[in-house]
Coordinates of C-alpha atoms in Angstrom, one line a residue:
X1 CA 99.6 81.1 104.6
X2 CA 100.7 83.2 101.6
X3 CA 101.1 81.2 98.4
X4 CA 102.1 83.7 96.0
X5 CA 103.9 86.5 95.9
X6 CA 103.7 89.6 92.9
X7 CA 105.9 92.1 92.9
X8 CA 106.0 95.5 91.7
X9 CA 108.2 98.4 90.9
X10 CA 105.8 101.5 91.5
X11 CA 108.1 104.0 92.5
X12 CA 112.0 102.8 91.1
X13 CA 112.8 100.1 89.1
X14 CA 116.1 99.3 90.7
X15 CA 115.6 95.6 91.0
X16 CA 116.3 95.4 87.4
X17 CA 119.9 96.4 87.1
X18 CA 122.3 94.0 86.6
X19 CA 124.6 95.9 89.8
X20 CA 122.0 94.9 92.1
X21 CA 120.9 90.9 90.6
X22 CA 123.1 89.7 93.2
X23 CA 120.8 91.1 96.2
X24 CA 117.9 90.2 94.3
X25 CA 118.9 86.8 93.9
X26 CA 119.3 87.1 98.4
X27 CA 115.8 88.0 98.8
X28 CA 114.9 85.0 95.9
X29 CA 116.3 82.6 98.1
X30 CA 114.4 83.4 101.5
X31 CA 111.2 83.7 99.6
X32 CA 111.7 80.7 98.0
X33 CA 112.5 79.2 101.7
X34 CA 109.1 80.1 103.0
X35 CA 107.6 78.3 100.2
X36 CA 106.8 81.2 98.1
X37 CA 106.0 81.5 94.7
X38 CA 107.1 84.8 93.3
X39 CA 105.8 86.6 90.8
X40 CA 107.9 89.6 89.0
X41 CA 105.1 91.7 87.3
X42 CA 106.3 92.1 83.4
X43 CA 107.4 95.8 83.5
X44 CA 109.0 95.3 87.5
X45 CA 113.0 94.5 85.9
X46 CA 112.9 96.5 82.9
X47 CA 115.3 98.9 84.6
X48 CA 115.7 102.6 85.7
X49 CA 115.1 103.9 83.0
X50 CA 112.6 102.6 81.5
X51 CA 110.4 102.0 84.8
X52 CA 110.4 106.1 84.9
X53 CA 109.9 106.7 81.3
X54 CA 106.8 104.5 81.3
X55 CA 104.2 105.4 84.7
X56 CA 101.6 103.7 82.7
X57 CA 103.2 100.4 82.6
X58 CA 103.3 100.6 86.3
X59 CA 99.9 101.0 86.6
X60 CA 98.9 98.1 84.7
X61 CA 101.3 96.1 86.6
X62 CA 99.5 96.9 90.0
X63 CA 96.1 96.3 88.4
X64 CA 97.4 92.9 86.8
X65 CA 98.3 91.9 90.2
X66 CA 95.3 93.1 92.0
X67 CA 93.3 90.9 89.1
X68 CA 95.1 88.3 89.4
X69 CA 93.2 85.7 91.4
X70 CA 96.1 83.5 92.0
X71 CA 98.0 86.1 94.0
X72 CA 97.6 86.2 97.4
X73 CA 99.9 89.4 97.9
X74 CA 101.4 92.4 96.5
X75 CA 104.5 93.5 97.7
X76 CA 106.7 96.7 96.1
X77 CA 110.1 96.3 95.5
X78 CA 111.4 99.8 96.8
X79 CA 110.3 103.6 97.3
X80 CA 111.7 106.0 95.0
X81 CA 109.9 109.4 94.5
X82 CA 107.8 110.0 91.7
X83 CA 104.8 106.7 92.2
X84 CA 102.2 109.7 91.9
X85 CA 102.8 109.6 88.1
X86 CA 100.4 106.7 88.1
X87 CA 97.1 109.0 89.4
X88 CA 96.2 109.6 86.0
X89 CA 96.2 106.1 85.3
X90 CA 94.8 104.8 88.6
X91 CA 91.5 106.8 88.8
X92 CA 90.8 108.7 85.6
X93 CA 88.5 105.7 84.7
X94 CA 87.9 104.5 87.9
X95 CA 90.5 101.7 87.2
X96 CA 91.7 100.7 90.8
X97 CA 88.3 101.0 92.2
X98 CA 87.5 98.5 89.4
X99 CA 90.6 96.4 90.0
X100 CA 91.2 96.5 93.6
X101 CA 90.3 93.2 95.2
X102 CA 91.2 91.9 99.1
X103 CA 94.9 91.2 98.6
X104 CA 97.9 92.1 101.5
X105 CA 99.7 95.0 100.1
X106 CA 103.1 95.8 101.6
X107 CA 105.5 98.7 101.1
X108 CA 106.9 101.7 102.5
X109 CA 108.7 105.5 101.9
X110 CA 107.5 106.7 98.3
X111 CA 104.8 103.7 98.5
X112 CA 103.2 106.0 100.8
X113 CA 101.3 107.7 98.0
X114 CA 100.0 104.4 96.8
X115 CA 98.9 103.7 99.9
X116 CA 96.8 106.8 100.0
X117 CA 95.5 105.8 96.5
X118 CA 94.4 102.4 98.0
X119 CA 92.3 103.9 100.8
X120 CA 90.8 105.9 98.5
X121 CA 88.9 102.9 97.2
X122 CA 88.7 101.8 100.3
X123 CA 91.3 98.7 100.9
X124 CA 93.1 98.1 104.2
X125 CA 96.7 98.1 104.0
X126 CA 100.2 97.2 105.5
X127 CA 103.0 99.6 105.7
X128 CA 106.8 99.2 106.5
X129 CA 108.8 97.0 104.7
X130 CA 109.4 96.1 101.3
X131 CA 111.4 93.3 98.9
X132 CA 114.7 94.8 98.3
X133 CA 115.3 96.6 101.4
X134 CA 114.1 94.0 104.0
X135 CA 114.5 90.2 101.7
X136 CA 117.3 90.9 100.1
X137 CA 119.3 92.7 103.3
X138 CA 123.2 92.0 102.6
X139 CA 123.4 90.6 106.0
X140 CA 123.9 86.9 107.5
X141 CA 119.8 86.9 107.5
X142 CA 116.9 89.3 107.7
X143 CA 117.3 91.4 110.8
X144 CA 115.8 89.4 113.4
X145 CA 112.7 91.9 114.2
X146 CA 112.3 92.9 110.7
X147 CA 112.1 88.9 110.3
X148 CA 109.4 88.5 113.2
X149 CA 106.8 90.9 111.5
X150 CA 107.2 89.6 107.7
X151 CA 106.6 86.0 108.7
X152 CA 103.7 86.9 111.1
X153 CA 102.3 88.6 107.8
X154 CA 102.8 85.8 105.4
X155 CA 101.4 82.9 107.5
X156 CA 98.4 85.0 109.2
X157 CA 97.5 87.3 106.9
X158 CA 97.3 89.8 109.7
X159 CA 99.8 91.5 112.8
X160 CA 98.4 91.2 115.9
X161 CA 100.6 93.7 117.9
X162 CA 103.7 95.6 117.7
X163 CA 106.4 96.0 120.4
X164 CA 109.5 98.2 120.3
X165 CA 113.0 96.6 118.9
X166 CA 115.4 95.8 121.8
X167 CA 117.9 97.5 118.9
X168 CA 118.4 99.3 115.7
X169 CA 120.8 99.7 113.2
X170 CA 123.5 102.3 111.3
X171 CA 122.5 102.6 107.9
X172 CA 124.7 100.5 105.8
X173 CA 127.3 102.8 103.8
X174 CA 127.9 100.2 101.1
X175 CA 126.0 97.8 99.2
X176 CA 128.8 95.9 97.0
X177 CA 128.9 92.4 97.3
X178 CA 131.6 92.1 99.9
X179 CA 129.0 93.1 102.2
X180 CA 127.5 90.1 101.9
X181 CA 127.1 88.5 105.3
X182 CA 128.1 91.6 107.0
X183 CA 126.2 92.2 110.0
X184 CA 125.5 96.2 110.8
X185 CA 126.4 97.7 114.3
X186 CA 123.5 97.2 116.6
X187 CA 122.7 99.9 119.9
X188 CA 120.6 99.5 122.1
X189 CA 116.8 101.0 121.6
X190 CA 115.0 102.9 124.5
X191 CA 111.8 102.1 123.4
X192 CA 108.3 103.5 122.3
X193 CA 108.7 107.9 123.8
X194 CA 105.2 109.5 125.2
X195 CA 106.2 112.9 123.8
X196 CA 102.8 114.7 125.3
X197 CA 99.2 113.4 126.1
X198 CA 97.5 110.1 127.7
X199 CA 99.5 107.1 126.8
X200 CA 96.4 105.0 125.7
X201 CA 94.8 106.3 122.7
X202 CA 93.3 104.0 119.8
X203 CA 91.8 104.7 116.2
X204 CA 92.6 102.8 112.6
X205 CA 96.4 104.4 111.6
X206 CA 97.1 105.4 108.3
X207 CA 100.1 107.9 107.2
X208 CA 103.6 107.1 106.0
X209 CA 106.8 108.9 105.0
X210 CA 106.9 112.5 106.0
X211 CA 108.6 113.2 103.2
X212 CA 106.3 111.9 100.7
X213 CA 103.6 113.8 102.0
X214 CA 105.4 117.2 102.3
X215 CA 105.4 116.8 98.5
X216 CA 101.7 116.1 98.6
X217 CA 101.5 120.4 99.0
X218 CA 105.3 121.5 97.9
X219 CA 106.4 121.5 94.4
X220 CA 109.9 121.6 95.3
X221 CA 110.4 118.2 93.7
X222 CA 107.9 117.9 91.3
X223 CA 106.0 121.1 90.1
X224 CA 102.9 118.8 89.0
X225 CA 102.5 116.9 91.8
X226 CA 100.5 118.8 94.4
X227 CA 98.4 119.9 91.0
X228 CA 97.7 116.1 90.4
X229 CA 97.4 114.9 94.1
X230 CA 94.8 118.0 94.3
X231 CA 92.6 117.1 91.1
X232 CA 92.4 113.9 92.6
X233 CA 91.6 114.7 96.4
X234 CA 94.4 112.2 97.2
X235 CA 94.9 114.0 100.4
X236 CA 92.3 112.8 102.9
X237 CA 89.7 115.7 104.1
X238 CA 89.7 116.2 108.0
X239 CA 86.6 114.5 108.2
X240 CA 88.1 111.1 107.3
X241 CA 90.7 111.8 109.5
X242 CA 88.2 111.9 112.4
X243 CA 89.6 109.7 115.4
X244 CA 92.9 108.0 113.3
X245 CA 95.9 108.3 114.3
X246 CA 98.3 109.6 111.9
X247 CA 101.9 108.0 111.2
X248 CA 104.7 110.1 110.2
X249 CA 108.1 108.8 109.7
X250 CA 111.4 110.6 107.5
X251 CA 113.3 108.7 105.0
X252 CA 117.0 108.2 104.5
X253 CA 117.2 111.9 103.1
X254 CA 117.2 113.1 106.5
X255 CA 115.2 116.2 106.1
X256 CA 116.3 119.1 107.8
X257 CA 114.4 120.9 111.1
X258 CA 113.9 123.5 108.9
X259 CA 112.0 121.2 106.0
X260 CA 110.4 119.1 109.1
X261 CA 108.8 122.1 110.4
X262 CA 107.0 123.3 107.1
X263 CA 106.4 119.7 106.6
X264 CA 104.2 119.9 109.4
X265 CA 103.0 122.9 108.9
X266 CA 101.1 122.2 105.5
X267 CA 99.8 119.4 107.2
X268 CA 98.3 121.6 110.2
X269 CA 97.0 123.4 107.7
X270 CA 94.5 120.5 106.0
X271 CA 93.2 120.1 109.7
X272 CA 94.6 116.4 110.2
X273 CA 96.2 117.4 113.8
X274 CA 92.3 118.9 115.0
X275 CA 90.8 115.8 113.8
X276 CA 93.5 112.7 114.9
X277 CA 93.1 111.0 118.4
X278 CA 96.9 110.9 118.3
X279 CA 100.6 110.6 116.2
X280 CA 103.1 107.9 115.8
X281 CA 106.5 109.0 114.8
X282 CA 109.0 106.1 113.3
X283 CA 113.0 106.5 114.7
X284 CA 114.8 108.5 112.3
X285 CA 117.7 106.7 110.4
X286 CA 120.9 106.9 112.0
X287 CA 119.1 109.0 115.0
X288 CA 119.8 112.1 113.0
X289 CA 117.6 115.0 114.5
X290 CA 115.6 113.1 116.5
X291 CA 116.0 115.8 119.6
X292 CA 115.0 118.4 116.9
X293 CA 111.7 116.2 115.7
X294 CA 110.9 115.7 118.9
X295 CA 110.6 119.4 119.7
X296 CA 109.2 120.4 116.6
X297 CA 106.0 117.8 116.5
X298 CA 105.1 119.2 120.0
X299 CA 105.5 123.0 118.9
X300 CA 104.3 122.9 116.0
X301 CA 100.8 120.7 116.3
X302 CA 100.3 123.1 119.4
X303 CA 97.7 120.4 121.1
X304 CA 99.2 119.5 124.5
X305 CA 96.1 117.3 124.6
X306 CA 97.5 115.5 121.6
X307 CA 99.0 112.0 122.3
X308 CA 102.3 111.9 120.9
X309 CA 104.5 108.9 120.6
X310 CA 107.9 109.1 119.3
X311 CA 110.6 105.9 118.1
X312 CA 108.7 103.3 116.8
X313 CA 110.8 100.8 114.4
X314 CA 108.9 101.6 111.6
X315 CA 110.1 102.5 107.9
X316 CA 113.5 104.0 107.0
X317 CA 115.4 103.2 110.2
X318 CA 116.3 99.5 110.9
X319 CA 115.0 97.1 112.0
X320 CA 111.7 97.8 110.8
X321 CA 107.7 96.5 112.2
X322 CA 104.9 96.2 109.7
X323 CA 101.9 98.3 110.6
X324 CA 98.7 97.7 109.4
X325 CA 96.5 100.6 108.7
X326 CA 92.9 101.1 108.7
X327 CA 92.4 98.2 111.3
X328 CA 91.4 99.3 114.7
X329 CA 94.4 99.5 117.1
X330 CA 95.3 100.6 120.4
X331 CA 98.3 102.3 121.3
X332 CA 99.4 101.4 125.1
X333 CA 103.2 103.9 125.5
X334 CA 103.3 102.9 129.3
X335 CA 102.9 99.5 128.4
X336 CA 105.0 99.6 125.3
X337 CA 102.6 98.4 122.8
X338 CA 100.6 98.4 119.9
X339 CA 97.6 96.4 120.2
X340 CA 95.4 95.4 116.3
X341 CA 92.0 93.9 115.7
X342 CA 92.2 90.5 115.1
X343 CA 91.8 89.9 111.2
X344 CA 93.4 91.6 108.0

């Protein structure tokens, strides 16, 4: 059972504004009723602001939790999109290598890159939700299958399988507190989609937010970032992506087909699709272009061989799984589940 709880803003520092305290003090409360302790890392509230302005502060706050002995798990407060500010920080002197101990690590959408950083130096780790998305939901309660995964996670250490949602959810328009115990409108979910290729595959997953790793190789966003994610060979080679199976879902910017394709394109281009025993791809939120997704991961990895599985609940559309990556798994589409090695 997890004891106690740090949590970090590597990405935005939201969670410190006094607009949002009254959602933060919803995801307090449920923590506190698993019998949590909860930890806010010094620099995790000091705001938007200053949370950008200061990368290195950050840093130290993920290698003060990962030294920690006392805390059992790490979990990020939100994405956000600049987390690859901390590189320099991370692995010019071989601080998270030195750092890094076995502790559960859990978060999602920008917290993709830190994930890569973490398998770098070679930890195991768990992707899909995070504090103020999934704790502090406006609703009567967590949703119920985002619920199911997080407790499975705090008193096992571990998920043992994953299984499609029987629903999922419009994105929530507002977040002012008369929201607060408003349920969102639930339709039904058609389950885990064998786009292409055998419907059993297995390998250890690792991946995240398409989005995030488009701007691994475009500037668009940040003209040093595939400069820093290139100095440090933050990208995995296609060697180490030698029978994984790579996870790829889109955030709540709802990229285009257009930016989807090239998305896919530079990552055809490191040799990830020649090398992976298969592809996950999470529901998009709200739905939006998932006919055009569909189409373009078939046409564009050009592998008919390739298994392809499309609409799992995982990261930006809701409810949301957690998947743990770099355990083995099996993937079973006909039978509509994700099977995991037992043990974190």
């Amino acid at each position: 059972m997890i004891r106690n709880i740090a949590i970090v803003s590597l990405s935005s520092g939201i969670i410190g504004e006094p607009f949002v305290q009254f959602e933060v003090d919803i995801g307090l409360r449920r923590l506190k009723e698993y019998g949590v302790n909860v930890k806010f890392m010094p620099h995790a509230r000091k705001g938007l602001e200053y949370v950008r302005d200061h990368p290195e502060k950050r840093a130290e706050d993920l290698l003060s939790a990962f030294r920690d002995p006392e805390i059992d798990m790490i979990l990020c407060a939100i994405g956000g999109d600049d987390t690859y500010c901390l590189l320099p920080y991370l692995f010019d002197h071989n601080e998270l290598a030195n750092a890094v101990t076995d502790k559960i690590f859990l978060g999602f959408s920008d917290t993709t890159i830190n994930h890569f950083m973490l398998h770098k130096v070679g930890l195991r780790t768990f992707y899909g939700q995070a504090f103020f998305c999934d704790l502090c939901e406006l609703g009567p309660e967590m949703h119920p299958y985002t619920r199911k995964y997080f407790e499975e996670l705090i008193t096992t250490g571990g998920i043992r399988e994953i299984t499609p949602s029987d629903v999922w959810y419009s994105e929530r328009e507002s977040f002012t507190p008369d929201q607060v115990g408003r349920q969102l409108p639930a339709h039904p979910n058609q389950g885990f989609e064998l786009l292409q290729g055998a419907p059993v595959f297995s390998g250890k997953i690792l991946g995240g937010c398409i989005d995030s790793m488009y701007d691994f190789f475009d500037g668009s966003r940040y003209a040093d970032m595939p400069v820093l994610c290139r100095k440090y060979q933050l990208f995995p080679d296609a060697k180490d992506w030698k029978g994984r199976i790579l996870l790829l879902e889109s955030s709540e910017e709802k990229m285009t087909p257009e930016a989807y394709r090239q998305a896919l394109n530079y990552l055809k281009e490191t040799g990830v699709f020649e090398a992976v025993s298969g592809v996950l791809a999470g529901k998009p939120m709200d739905e939006t272009y998932a006919a055009e997704y569909k189409q373009l991961l078939v046409e564009v990895i050009g592998r008919p061989e390739l298994p392809i599985v499309f609409n799992l609940n995982i990261g930006h559309a809701m409810p949301r799984c957690i998947m743990p990556f770099g355990v083995d798994a099996v993937v079973d589409a006909e039978k509509q589940v994700i099977r995991f090695a037992s043990g974190h």
